[in-house]
Tab-separated table of C-alpha atoms in Angstrom:
chain	number	residue	atom	x	y	z
A	128	UNK	CA	97.391	109.885	99.083
A	129	UNK	CA	96.701	112.773	97.158
A	130	UNK	CA	100.358	114.229	98.071
A	131	UNK	CA	101.955	110.483	97.574
A	132	UNK	CA	100.638	109.525	94.123
A	133	UNK	CA	99.976	113.064	92.630
A	134	UNK	CA	96.322	113.389	92.542
A	135	UNK	CA	94.477	116.515	92.100
A	136	UNK	CA	91.712	117.286	94.795
A	137	UNK	CA	89.264	118.072	92.232
A	138	UNK	CA	89.882	114.160	91.038
A	139	UNK	CA	89.652	112.397	94.327
A	140	UNK	CA	86.144	110.746	95.008
A	141	UNK	CA	87.098	109.588	98.070
A	142	UNK	CA	86.001	112.266	100.434
A	143	UNK	CA	87.424	112.036	103.979
A	144	UNK	CA	88.154	108.447	103.787
A	145	UNK	CA	89.306	106.374	107.200
A	146	UNK	CA	92.036	104.142	107.551
A	147	UNK	CA	91.027	100.593	106.919
A	148	UNK	CA	92.299	97.745	109.447
A	149	UNK	CA	91.921	95.291	106.629
A	150	UNK	CA	90.610	95.084	102.701
A	151	UNK	CA	89.022	91.656	102.083
A	152	UNK	CA	87.887	90.037	98.494
A	153	UNK	CA	84.898	91.491	97.567
A	154	UNK	CA	85.542	94.649	99.603
A	155	UNK	CA	86.095	98.272	98.935
A	156	UNK	CA	89.272	99.873	98.538
A	157	UNK	CA	90.902	102.998	96.856
A	158	UNK	CA	92.647	102.869	93.850
A	159	UNK	CA	94.433	105.479	91.413
A	160	UNK	CA	94.014	105.564	87.665
A	161	UNK	CA	94.411	107.555	84.671
A	162	UNK	CA	91.912	109.797	82.757
A	163	UNK	CA	91.650	110.255	79.211
A	164	UNK	CA	93.608	113.568	79.399
A	165	UNK	CA	96.326	112.143	81.408
A	166	UNK	CA	95.490	112.878	84.866
A	167	UNK	CA	95.088	110.757	88.100
A	168	UNK	CA	91.973	110.157	89.662
A	169	UNK	CA	91.304	108.458	93.168
A	170	UNK	CA	88.146	106.538	93.607
A	171	UNK	CA	86.784	103.447	95.271
A	172	UNK	CA	86.813	99.862	93.801
A	173	UNK	CA	85.325	96.807	94.481
A	174	UNK	CA	88.250	94.465	94.896
A	175	UNK	CA	87.801	91.409	92.543
A	176	UNK	CA	87.130	91.550	88.844
A	177	UNK	CA	83.381	89.907	88.663
A	178	UNK	CA	82.935	87.266	86.626
A	179	UNK	CA	79.113	86.357	86.273
A	180	UNK	CA	78.571	82.451	86.383
A	181	UNK	CA	75.718	80.446	84.886
A	182	UNK	CA	74.103	77.322	86.722
A	183	UNK	CA	74.996	74.271	85.388
A	184	UNK	CA	71.495	72.743	86.523
A	185	UNK	CA	69.218	75.819	85.359
A	186	UNK	CA	71.036	77.719	82.726
A	187	UNK	CA	70.711	80.986	84.910
A	188	UNK	CA	72.741	83.233	86.158
A	189	UNK	CA	73.657	82.751	89.798
A	190	UNK	CA	75.786	84.980	92.434
A	191	UNK	CA	78.938	86.207	90.454
A	192	UNK	CA	82.707	85.318	91.442
A	193	UNK	CA	85.218	88.029	92.418
A	194	UNK	CA	88.534	87.264	90.595
A	195	UNK	CA	90.744	89.148	93.200
A	196	UNK	CA	94.237	88.595	91.613
A	197	UNK	CA	95.844	88.644	87.939
A	198	UNK	CA	98.754	86.737	87.556
A	199	UNK	CA	101.451	88.464	85.548
A	200	UNK	CA	101.752	85.417	83.161
A	201	UNK	CA	98.252	85.605	82.094
A	202	UNK	CA	98.006	89.527	81.582
A	203	UNK	CA	98.973	89.363	77.990
A	204	UNK	CA	97.535	86.113	77.053
A	205	UNK	CA	93.935	85.792	78.672
A	206	UNK	CA	91.141	87.607	77.236
A	207	UNK	CA	89.607	88.125	80.710
A	208	UNK	CA	92.395	90.321	81.540
A	209	UNK	CA	94.402	91.626	78.235
A	210	UNK	CA	92.452	94.927	77.717
A	211	UNK	CA	92.458	95.907	81.178
A	212	UNK	CA	96.035	95.404	81.000
A	213	UNK	CA	96.831	97.281	77.901
A	214	UNK	CA	94.214	100.198	78.783
A	215	UNK	CA	93.361	100.671	82.464
A	216	UNK	CA	96.014	99.813	84.890
A	217	UNK	CA	95.822	101.585	88.161
A	218	UNK	CA	97.844	101.940	91.595
A	219	UNK	CA	96.635	100.033	94.706
A	220	UNK	CA	97.845	102.079	97.957
A	221	UNK	CA	98.650	99.956	101.241
A	222	UNK	CA	100.836	99.949	104.145
A	223	UNK	CA	101.155	96.095	104.195
A	224	UNK	CA	99.745	92.884	102.869
A	225	UNK	CA	98.811	89.644	104.253
A	226	UNK	CA	99.670	85.943	103.530
A	227	UNK	CA	98.246	83.226	105.145
A	228	UNK	CA	100.581	79.946	106.275
A	229	UNK	CA	99.257	76.440	106.856
A	230	UNK	CA	95.790	75.443	108.162
A	231	UNK	CA	93.906	74.708	111.159
A	232	UNK	CA	95.073	77.254	112.474
A	233	UNK	CA	96.641	79.288	109.787
A	234	UNK	CA	99.126	81.956	110.361
A	235	UNK	CA	98.686	85.336	109.429
A	236	UNK	CA	101.946	87.161	108.347
A	237	UNK	CA	101.731	90.633	107.390
A	238	UNK	CA	104.241	92.257	105.031
A	239	UNK	CA	105.639	95.938	104.401
A	240	UNK	CA	108.252	98.254	102.873
A	241	UNK	CA	111.389	99.674	104.772
A	242	UNK	CA	111.089	103.452	104.618
A	243	UNK	CA	110.613	106.247	106.922
A	244	UNK	CA	107.536	106.126	109.614
A	245	UNK	CA	106.087	102.711	111.265
A	246	UNK	CA	104.088	101.653	108.452
A	247	UNK	CA	105.262	103.497	105.735
A	248	UNK	CA	102.736	103.441	102.440
A	249	UNK	CA	103.582	102.040	98.968
A	250	UNK	CA	101.588	100.893	95.973
A	251	UNK	CA	100.540	97.474	94.471
A	252	UNK	CA	100.535	97.213	90.735
A	253	UNK	CA	96.809	96.818	89.900
A	254	UNK	CA	94.082	96.643	86.738
A	255	UNK	CA	90.494	98.092	86.829
A	256	UNK	CA	87.443	97.683	84.461
A	257	UNK	CA	83.957	98.765	85.224
A	258	UNK	CA	81.023	96.393	86.244
A	259	UNK	CA	77.148	96.909	85.979
A	260	UNK	CA	74.843	93.893	86.558
A	261	UNK	CA	73.432	91.870	89.310
A	262	UNK	CA	75.200	91.333	92.297
A	263	UNK	CA	74.623	90.926	96.021
A	264	UNK	CA	71.586	89.107	96.290
A	265	UNK	CA	70.326	89.782	92.376
A	266	UNK	CA	70.769	93.765	93.191
A	267	UNK	CA	71.818	95.757	90.028
A	268	UNK	CA	75.100	97.464	90.919
A	269	UNK	CA	77.416	99.783	88.725
A	270	UNK	CA	80.989	100.009	90.026
A	271	UNK	CA	84.626	100.075	89.519
A	272	UNK	CA	86.257	96.838	90.246
A	273	UNK	CA	89.932	96.145	90.744
A	274	UNK	CA	92.274	93.435	90.818
A	275	UNK	CA	95.844	93.155	91.866
A	276	UNK	CA	98.625	92.008	89.830
A	277	UNK	CA	100.737	88.982	91.577
A	278	UNK	CA	104.293	87.586	90.377
A	279	UNK	CA	106.801	84.918	91.941
A	280	UNK	CA	107.765	85.819	95.185
A	281	UNK	CA	111.091	87.178	96.827
A	282	UNK	CA	113.090	85.143	99.600
A	283	UNK	CA	111.159	86.706	102.295
A	284	UNK	CA	107.585	86.014	100.946
A	285	UNK	CA	108.413	82.750	99.670
A	286	UNK	CA	108.569	80.814	102.992
A	287	UNK	CA	105.040	81.928	103.567
A	288	UNK	CA	103.595	81.737	100.218
A	289	UNK	CA	105.710	79.673	97.743
A	290	UNK	CA	104.042	80.578	94.757
A	291	UNK	CA	102.785	83.984	94.465
A	292	UNK	CA	103.124	87.486	95.831
A	293	UNK	CA	101.794	90.953	94.850
A	294	UNK	CA	103.833	93.208	92.719
A	295	UNK	CA	104.890	96.303	94.767
A	296	UNK	CA	106.047	99.347	92.419
A	297	UNK	CA	108.820	101.460	93.162
A	298	UNK	CA	107.608	105.178	93.367
A	299	UNK	CA	109.413	106.256	90.204
A	300	UNK	CA	107.490	103.404	88.351
A	301	UNK	CA	104.108	104.553	89.137
A	302	UNK	CA	104.178	106.602	85.930
A	303	UNK	CA	105.698	104.097	83.467
A	304	UNK	CA	103.053	101.753	85.131
A	305	UNK	CA	100.103	103.923	84.554
A	306	UNK	CA	100.657	105.389	81.194
A	307	UNK	CA	103.604	103.134	79.573
A	308	UNK	CA	103.097	100.727	76.381
A	309	UNK	CA	102.272	97.387	77.752
A	310	UNK	CA	105.729	96.210	77.057
A	311	UNK	CA	106.845	98.837	79.194
A	312	UNK	CA	104.223	98.159	81.968
A	313	UNK	CA	105.040	94.067	81.814
A	314	UNK	CA	108.744	95.067	82.590
A	315	UNK	CA	107.891	96.472	85.832
A	316	UNK	CA	106.328	93.194	86.996
A	317	UNK	CA	109.149	91.700	89.033
A	318	UNK	CA	109.543	90.727	92.751
A	319	UNK	CA	110.241	93.713	95.083
A	320	UNK	CA	113.408	93.141	96.725
A	321	UNK	CA	113.617	91.087	99.902
A	322	UNK	CA	115.960	93.462	101.807
A	323	UNK	CA	113.489	96.259	101.386
A	324	UNK	CA	110.993	94.390	102.584
A	325	UNK	CA	109.893	93.723	106.454
A	326	UNK	CA	107.187	91.631	108.342
A	327	UNK	CA	105.415	93.758	110.708
A	328	UNK	CA	103.658	91.387	112.549
A	329	UNK	CA	102.673	87.543	112.302
A	330	UNK	CA	100.403	85.156	114.592
A	331	UNK	CA	97.201	83.269	114.550
A	332	UNK	CA	93.725	84.958	114.151
A	333	UNK	CA	95.449	88.023	112.757
A	334	UNK	CA	93.372	88.762	109.699
A	335	UNK	CA	93.048	92.395	110.378
A	336	UNK	CA	96.325	94.234	110.340
A	337	UNK	CA	96.596	96.327	113.883
A	338	UNK	CA	98.599	99.032	111.781
A	339	UNK	CA	96.000	99.438	109.364
A	340	UNK	CA	95.775	100.101	105.816
A	341	UNK	CA	96.228	103.568	103.851
């Protein structure tokens, strides 16, 4: 991943990270962000911006929610997302992503991109921010949190998920996403071409990708 995303070894906080069969909401996953000096760093991030809710009955804080996805049409209008989109964009490495179709039972469809190799890696557009507070049974935690940006689906994904799909970035656009102005970054939020994608596997009970996530 350091080679793919131009991260210096000194800026890699992952260590000897193992491939992951799946990354679920509220789980930890690698992201690539931009340091103040313009270099790229890589670290583990909690998937989901933490939103600490308050009990309507008692008025006391309750277990925080994790907001996993940031809609492209909310990035510049919602105060929840705006500052992160303007100042803290990131790349989220993956080899595939999953969408569920139907219920009881659901069919899990794993999508990827076409390139060299059986499961070529790619990057999803993401945003990040720091969180410090109570989380997970009242435990005080300090961590990086991330959320992936979604847009309208292309023809391949639409049959499974008719409303949204994660934004896959072209490799030549990684720098623009990380360093560009908000307008330049927003211009990249479009469906990835369907003819450059593939379904790796689909079926019932396939919540984990047998090929793994990078």
